[in-house]
Amino acid sequence: MVTQEATTAAKIGEDAEIGASQRRLRPWEGQLVFWGCVGYTLFHLIVLNLAPMDPWLFRSAHVSFGSAIGFMLFAGTLGGRRRTGVPIADWILALASVACFVYIYVFLDDLLFRTGAA
């Protein structure tokens, strides 16, 4: 005999699984994330092994593009994982994180001189 409490506990356990907030992507979004991850990995391998770059740029690219991938893969709310695809709010957050990297890339010298690091 399965009680209602056991059924409720099983449902709570299913929601608490690792990756429970991972969303279902549309096919084109899945391809975008896949190739984005491939590019992200190649960027790290090239910069760390072949063509070093400024640490500020490397770190900001790492965080910006990693968070953009994270915004596309994982839902920040419970309702976000029940829908298929990435909601517009998460697209905006992903683009905003990439925009932060672009800002740092364009104004790196100004930012360094402003803080007195150079």
Coordinates of N, CA, C and O in Angstrom, one line a residue:
M1 N 0.8 -1.2 0.0 CA 0.0 0.0 0.0 C 0.9 1.2 0.0 O 1.8 1.4 0.8
V2 N 0.6 2.1 -0.9 CA 1.3 3.4 -1.0 C 0.4 4.5 -0.5 O -0.7 4.7 -0.9
T3 N 0.9 5.2 0.5 CA 0.2 6.2 1.1 C 0.3 7.5 0.3 O 1.2 7.6 -0.5
Q4 N -0.5 8.5 0.6 CA -0.4 9.8 -0.1 C 0.8 10.5 0.3 O 1.4 11.2 -0.5
E5 N 1.3 10.3 1.6 CA 2.5 11.0 2.0 C 3.7 10.4 1.2 O 4.6 11.2 0.9
A6 N 3.7 9.1 1.0 CA 4.8 8.5 0.2 C 4.8 9.0 -1.2 O 5.9 9.3 -1.8
T7 N 3.6 9.2 -1.8 CA 3.5 9.7 -3.2 C 4.0 11.2 -3.2 O 4.7 11.6 -4.1
T8 N 3.6 12.0 -2.2 CA 4.0 13.4 -2.2 C 5.6 13.4 -2.0 O 6.2 14.2 -2.6
A9 N 6.1 12.6 -1.2 CA 7.6 12.6 -0.9 C 8.3 12.2 -2.2 O 9.4 12.7 -2.5
A10 N 7.7 11.3 -3.0 CA 8.4 10.8 -4.2 C 8.4 12.0 -5.2 O 9.4 12.2 -5.9
K11 N 7.3 12.7 -5.3 CA 7.2 13.9 -6.2 C 8.2 15.0 -5.8 O 8.9 15.6 -6.7
I12 N 8.3 15.2 -4.5 CA 9.3 16.2 -4.0 C 10.7 15.7 -4.4 O 11.6 16.5 -4.8
G13 N 11.0 14.4 -4.2 CA 12.3 13.9 -4.6 C 12.6 14.0 -6.0 O 13.8 14.3 -6.4
E14 N 11.6 13.8 -6.9 CA 11.8 14.0 -8.3 C 12.2 15.4 -8.7 O 13.0 15.7 -9.5
D15 N 11.5 16.4 -8.0 CA 11.8 17.8 -8.3 C 13.2 18.2 -7.8 O 13.8 19.2 -8.2
A16 N 13.7 17.5 -6.8 CA 15.0 17.9 -6.1 C 16.2 17.2 -6.8 O 17.3 17.4 -6.4
E17 N 15.9 16.4 -7.9 CA 17.0 15.8 -8.6 C 18.0 16.8 -9.1 O 17.7 17.9 -9.5
I18 N 19.2 16.3 -9.3 CA 20.2 17.2 -9.9 C 19.8 17.4 -11.4 O 19.5 16.5 -12.1
G19 N 19.9 18.6 -11.8 CA 19.5 18.9 -13.2 C 18.0 19.1 -13.3 O 17.5 19.2 -14.4
A20 N 17.3 19.2 -12.2 CA 15.8 19.3 -12.2 C 15.4 20.6 -12.9 O 14.3 20.7 -13.4
S21 N 16.3 21.6 -12.8 CA 15.9 22.9 -13.4 C 16.4 23.1 -14.9 O 16.3 24.1 -15.5
Q22 N 16.9 22.0 -15.4 CA 17.4 22.0 -16.8 C 16.2 22.0 -17.7 O 15.2 21.2 -17.5
R23 N 16.2 22.9 -18.6 CA 15.0 23.1 -19.5 C 15.1 22.2 -20.8 O 16.1 21.9 -21.2
R24 N 13.9 22.0 -21.3 CA 13.8 21.4 -22.6 C 14.0 22.4 -23.7 O 13.2 23.4 -23.8
L25 N 15.0 22.3 -24.6 CA 15.2 23.3 -25.6 C 14.6 22.9 -26.9 O 14.4 21.7 -27.2
R26 N 14.2 23.9 -27.7 CA 13.8 23.6 -29.1 C 15.0 23.1 -29.9 O 16.1 23.3 -29.5
P27 N 14.8 22.4 -31.0 CA 15.9 21.9 -31.7 C 16.9 22.9 -32.1 O 18.2 22.7 -32.0
W28 N 16.5 24.1 -32.6 CA 17.5 25.1 -33.0 C 18.2 25.7 -31.8 O 19.4 26.1 -31.9
E29 N 17.5 25.8 -30.6 CA 18.2 26.3 -29.4 C 19.2 25.2 -28.9 O 20.3 25.6 -28.5
G30 N 18.9 24.0 -29.1 CA 19.8 22.9 -28.7 C 21.1 23.0 -29.6 O 22.2 22.8 -29.1
Q31 N 20.9 23.2 -30.9 CA 22.1 23.3 -31.8 C 22.9 24.6 -31.4 O 24.1 24.5 -31.4
L32 N 22.2 25.7 -31.1 CA 22.9 26.9 -30.7 C 23.7 26.7 -29.4 O 24.9 27.1 -29.4
V33 N 23.1 26.1 -28.5 CA 23.9 25.8 -27.2 C 25.0 24.8 -27.5 O 26.1 25.0 -26.9
F34 N 24.8 23.8 -28.3 CA 25.9 22.8 -28.6 C 27.1 23.5 -29.2 O 28.2 23.4 -28.8
W35 N 26.8 24.3 -30.3 CA 27.9 24.9 -31.0 C 28.5 26.0 -30.1 O 29.7 26.3 -30.2
G36 N 27.7 26.7 -29.3 CA 28.2 27.7 -28.4 C 29.2 27.0 -27.4 O 30.2 27.6 -27.0
C37 N 28.8 25.8 -26.9 CA 29.7 25.1 -25.9 C 31.0 24.7 -26.6 O 32.1 24.7 -26.0
V38 N 30.9 24.2 -27.9 CA 32.1 23.8 -28.6 C 33.0 25.1 -28.8 O 34.2 25.0 -28.6
G39 N 32.4 26.2 -29.2 CA 33.2 27.4 -29.3 C 33.8 27.9 -28.0 O 35.0 28.3 -28.0
Y40 N 33.1 27.7 -26.9 CA 33.6 28.1 -25.6 C 34.8 27.2 -25.2 O 35.8 27.7 -24.7
T41 N 34.7 26.0 -25.5 CA 35.8 25.1 -25.2 C 37.0 25.4 -26.1 O 38.1 25.4 -25.6
L42 N 36.8 25.6 -27.4 CA 37.9 25.9 -28.3 C 38.6 27.2 -27.9 O 39.8 27.3 -27.9
F43 N 37.8 28.2 -27.5 CA 38.3 29.5 -27.0 C 39.3 29.2 -25.8 O 40.4 29.7 -25.8
H44 N 38.8 28.4 -24.8 CA 39.7 28.1 -23.7 C 41.0 27.4 -24.1 O 42.1 27.7 -23.6
L45 N 40.8 26.4 -25.0 CA 42.0 25.6 -25.4 C 43.0 26.5 -26.1 O 44.2 26.4 -25.9
I46 N 42.5 27.3 -27.0 CA 43.4 28.2 -27.8 C 44.1 29.2 -27.0 O 45.3 29.5 -27.0
V47 N 43.3 29.9 -26.1 CA 43.9 31.0 -25.3 C 44.9 30.4 -24.3 O 45.9 31.0 -24.0
L48 N 44.6 29.3 -23.7 CA 45.4 28.7 -22.6 C 46.7 28.0 -23.2 O 47.6 27.8 -22.5
N49 N 46.6 27.6 -24.5 CA 47.7 26.8 -25.0 C 48.5 27.5 -26.2 O 49.7 27.3 -26.3
L50 N 47.8 28.3 -27.0 CA 48.4 28.8 -28.2 C 48.6 30.3 -28.2 O 49.6 30.8 -28.6
A51 N 47.5 31.0 -27.9 CA 47.5 32.5 -28.1 C 47.0 33.2 -26.8 O 45.9 33.5 -26.6
P52 N 48.0 33.4 -25.9 CA 47.5 34.0 -24.6 C 47.0 35.4 -24.8 O 47.3 36.1 -25.8
M53 N 46.1 35.8 -23.9 CA 45.5 37.1 -24.0 C 45.5 37.8 -22.6 O 45.8 37.1 -21.6
D54 N 45.1 39.0 -22.6 CA 45.1 39.8 -21.3 C 44.2 39.0 -20.3 O 43.1 38.6 -20.6
P55 N 44.6 38.9 -19.1 CA 43.8 38.1 -18.1 C 42.5 38.8 -17.8 O 41.5 38.0 -17.6
W56 N 42.4 40.1 -17.9 CA 41.1 40.7 -17.7 C 40.1 40.3 -18.7 O 38.9 40.0 -18.5
L57 N 40.6 40.3 -20.0 CA 39.7 39.9 -21.1 C 39.3 38.4 -21.0 O 38.2 38.0 -21.2
F58 N 40.3 37.6 -20.7 CA 40.0 36.2 -20.6 C 39.0 35.9 -19.5 O 38.1 35.1 -19.7
R59 N 39.2 36.5 -18.3 CA 38.2 36.2 -17.2 C 36.9 36.7 -17.5 O 35.9 36.1 -17.2
S60 N 36.8 37.9 -18.1 CA 35.5 38.5 -18.4 C 34.8 37.7 -19.5 O 33.6 37.4 -19.5
A61 N 35.5 37.2 -20.5 CA 34.9 36.3 -21.5 C 34.5 35.0 -20.9 O 33.4 34.5 -21.2
H62 N 35.3 34.4 -20.0 CA 34.9 33.2 -19.4 C 33.6 33.3 -18.6 O 32.7 32.5 -18.8
V63 N 33.5 34.4 -17.8 CA 32.3 34.5 -17.0 C 31.1 34.9 -17.9 O 30.0 34.4 -17.7
S64 N 31.3 35.8 -18.8 CA 30.2 36.3 -19.6 C 29.6 35.2 -20.5 O 28.3 35.0 -20.5
F65 N 30.4 34.5 -21.2 CA 29.9 33.4 -22.1 C 29.4 32.2 -21.3 O 28.4 31.6 -21.7
G66 N 30.1 31.9 -20.2 CA 29.6 30.8 -19.3 C 28.2 31.1 -18.8 O 27.3 30.3 -18.7
S67 N 28.0 32.4 -18.3 CA 26.7 32.7 -17.8 C 25.6 32.8 -18.9 O 24.5 32.4 -18.7
A68 N 26.0 33.2 -20.1 CA 25.0 33.1 -21.2 C 24.6 31.7 -21.5 O 23.4 31.5 -21.7
I69 N 25.5 30.8 -21.5 CA 25.2 29.4 -21.7 C 24.3 28.9 -20.6 O 23.3 28.2 -20.8
G70 N 24.6 29.3 -19.4 CA 23.8 28.9 -18.2 C 22.4 29.5 -18.2 O 21.5 28.8 -17.9
F71 N 22.2 30.7 -18.7 CA 20.9 31.3 -18.8 C 20.1 30.5 -19.8 O 18.8 30.4 -19.7
M72 N 20.7 30.0 -20.9 CA 20.0 29.2 -21.9 C 19.7 27.8 -21.4 O 18.6 27.2 -21.8
L73 N 20.5 27.2 -20.6 CA 20.3 25.8 -20.2 C 19.5 25.6 -19.0 O 18.7 24.6 -19.0
F74 N 19.5 26.5 -18.1 CA 18.8 26.2 -16.8 C 17.8 27.3 -16.5 O 18.0 28.5 -16.7
A75 N 16.7 26.9 -16.0 CA 15.6 27.8 -15.6 C 15.9 28.4 -14.2 O 16.3 27.6 -13.3
G76 N 15.6 29.6 -14.1 CA 15.8 30.3 -12.8 C 14.6 30.1 -11.9 O 14.7 30.3 -10.7
T77 N 13.5 29.8 -12.5 CA 12.2 29.6 -11.7 C 11.6 28.2 -12.0 O 12.0 27.6 -13.0
L78 N 10.7 27.8 -11.2 CA 10.1 26.5 -11.4 C 9.3 26.5 -12.7 O 9.2 25.5 -13.4
G79 N 8.6 27.6 -13.0 CA 7.8 27.6 -14.2 C 8.6 27.6 -15.5 O 8.1 27.1 -16.5
G80 N 9.8 28.0 -15.4 CA 10.7 28.1 -16.6 C 11.1 26.7 -17.1 O 11.4 26.6 -18.3
R81 N 11.1 25.7 -16.3 CA 11.5 24.4 -16.8 C 10.3 23.6 -17.3 O 10.5 22.5 -17.9
R82 N 9.1 24.0 -17.1 CA 8.0 23.3 -17.6 C 7.7 23.6 -19.0 O 6.9 22.9 -19.7
R83 N 8.2 24.7 -19.5 CA 8.0 25.1 -20.9 C 9.1 24.6 -21.8 O 10.2 24.4 -21.3
T84 N 8.8 24.5 -23.0 CA 9.8 24.2 -24.0 C 10.4 25.5 -24.5 O 9.7 26.4 -24.9
G85 N 11.7 25.5 -24.6 CA 12.4 26.7 -25.1 C 12.9 27.7 -24.0 O 12.5 27.5 -22.8
V86 N 13.6 28.6 -24.5 CA 14.2 29.6 -23.6 C 13.3 30.9 -23.6 O 13.0 31.4 -24.6
P87 N 12.8 31.3 -22.4 CA 11.9 32.5 -22.4 C 12.7 33.7 -22.7 O 13.9 33.8 -22.6
I88 N 11.9 34.8 -23.1 CA 12.5 36.0 -23.6 C 13.4 36.7 -22.5 O 14.4 37.2 -22.8
A89 N 13.0 36.5 -21.3 CA 13.7 37.2 -20.2 C 15.1 36.5 -20.1 O 16.1 37.2 -19.8
D90 N 15.2 35.2 -20.3 CA 16.5 34.6 -20.2 C 17.4 34.9 -21.4 O 18.6 35.0 -21.3
W91 N 16.8 35.1 -22.6 CA 17.5 35.6 -23.8 C 18.1 37.0 -23.5 O 19.2 37.3 -23.8
I92 N 17.3 37.8 -22.8 CA 17.8 39.2 -22.5 C 19.0 39.1 -21.5 O 20.0 39.8 -21.7
L93 N 18.9 38.3 -20.5 CA 20.0 38.1 -19.6 C 21.2 37.6 -20.2 O 22.3 38.0 -19.9
A94 N 21.0 36.6 -21.1 CA 22.2 36.0 -21.9 C 22.9 37.1 -22.7 O 24.1 37.2 -22.7
L95 N 22.1 37.9 -23.4 CA 22.6 38.9 -24.2 C 23.3 40.0 -23.4 O 24.3 40.6 -23.8
A96 N 22.7 40.3 -22.2 CA 23.3 41.3 -21.3 C 24.6 40.9 -20.8 O 25.6 41.7 -20.7
S97 N 24.8 39.6 -20.5 CA 26.1 39.1 -20.1 C 27.1 39.2 -21.2 O 28.3 39.5 -20.9
V98 N 26.8 38.9 -22.4 CA 27.7 39.1 -23.5 C 28.0 40.5 -23.7 O 29.2 40.9 -24.0
A99 N 27.0 41.4 -23.6 CA 27.2 42.8 -23.7 C 28.2 43.3 -22.7 O 29.0 44.3 -23.0
C100 N 28.2 42.8 -21.5 CA 29.2 43.2 -20.5 C 30.6 42.9 -21.0 O 31.6 43.7 -20.8
F101 N 30.8 41.7 -21.6 CA 32.1 41.4 -22.1 C 32.5 42.3 -23.2 O 33.7 42.8 -23.3
V102 N 31.6 42.7 -24.1 CA 31.9 43.6 -25.2 C 32.3 45.0 -24.7 O 33.2 45.6 -25.1
Y103 N 31.6 45.4 -23.6 CA 32.0 46.7 -23.0 C 33.4 46.6 -22.4 O 34.2 47.6 -22.6
I104 N 33.7 45.6 -21.7 CA 35.1 45.4 -21.2 C 36.1 45.4 -22.3 O 37.2 45.9 -22.2
Y105 N 35.8 44.6 -23.4 CA 36.7 44.5 -24.5 C 37.0 45.9 -25.2 O 38.1 46.2 -25.5
V106 N 35.9 46.7 -25.4 CA 36.1 47.9 -26.0 C 36.8 49.0 -25.2 O 37.6 49.7 -25.6
F107 N 36.5 49.0 -23.9 CA 37.0 50.0 -23.0 C 38.0 49.5 -22.0 O 38.2 50.0 -20.9
L108 N 38.8 48.5 -22.4 CA 39.7 47.9 -21.4 C 40.8 48.8 -21.0 O 41.1 49.0 -19.8
D109 N 41.4 49.6 -21.9 CA 42.4 50.5 -21.5 C 41.9 51.6 -20.6 O 42.5 52.0 -19.6
D110 N 40.7 52.1 -20.9 CA 40.1 53.1 -20.0 C 39.8 52.5 -18.6 O 40.0 53.2 -17.6
L111 N 39.3 51.3 -18.5 CA 39.1 50.7 -17.2 C 40.3 50.5 -16.4 O 40.4 50.7 -15.2
L112 N 41.4 50.1 -17.1 CA 42.7 49.8 -16.4 C 43.3 51.1 -15.9 O 43.8 51.2 -14.8
F113 N 43.3 52.2 -16.7 CA 43.8 53.5 -16.3 C 43.0 54.1 -15.2 O 43.5 54.8 -14.4
R114 N 41.7 53.9 -15.3 CA 40.8 54.4 -14.2 C 41.1 53.9 -12.9 O 41.0 54.6 -11.9
T115 N 41.5 52.6 -12.8 CA 41.8 52.0 -11.5 C 43.3 52.1 -11.1 O 43.6 51.7 -10.0
G116 N 44.1 52.5 -12.0 CA 45.5 52.7 -11.8 C 46.3 51.4 -11.9 O 47.4 51.3 -11.3
A117 N 45.8 50.4 -12.6 CA 46.5 49.2 -12.7 C 47.6 49.2 -13.8 O 48.4 48.3 -13.8
A118 N 47.5 50.1 -14.7 CA 48.6 50.1 -15.7 C 49.6 51.2 -15.5 O 49.5 52.1 -14.9

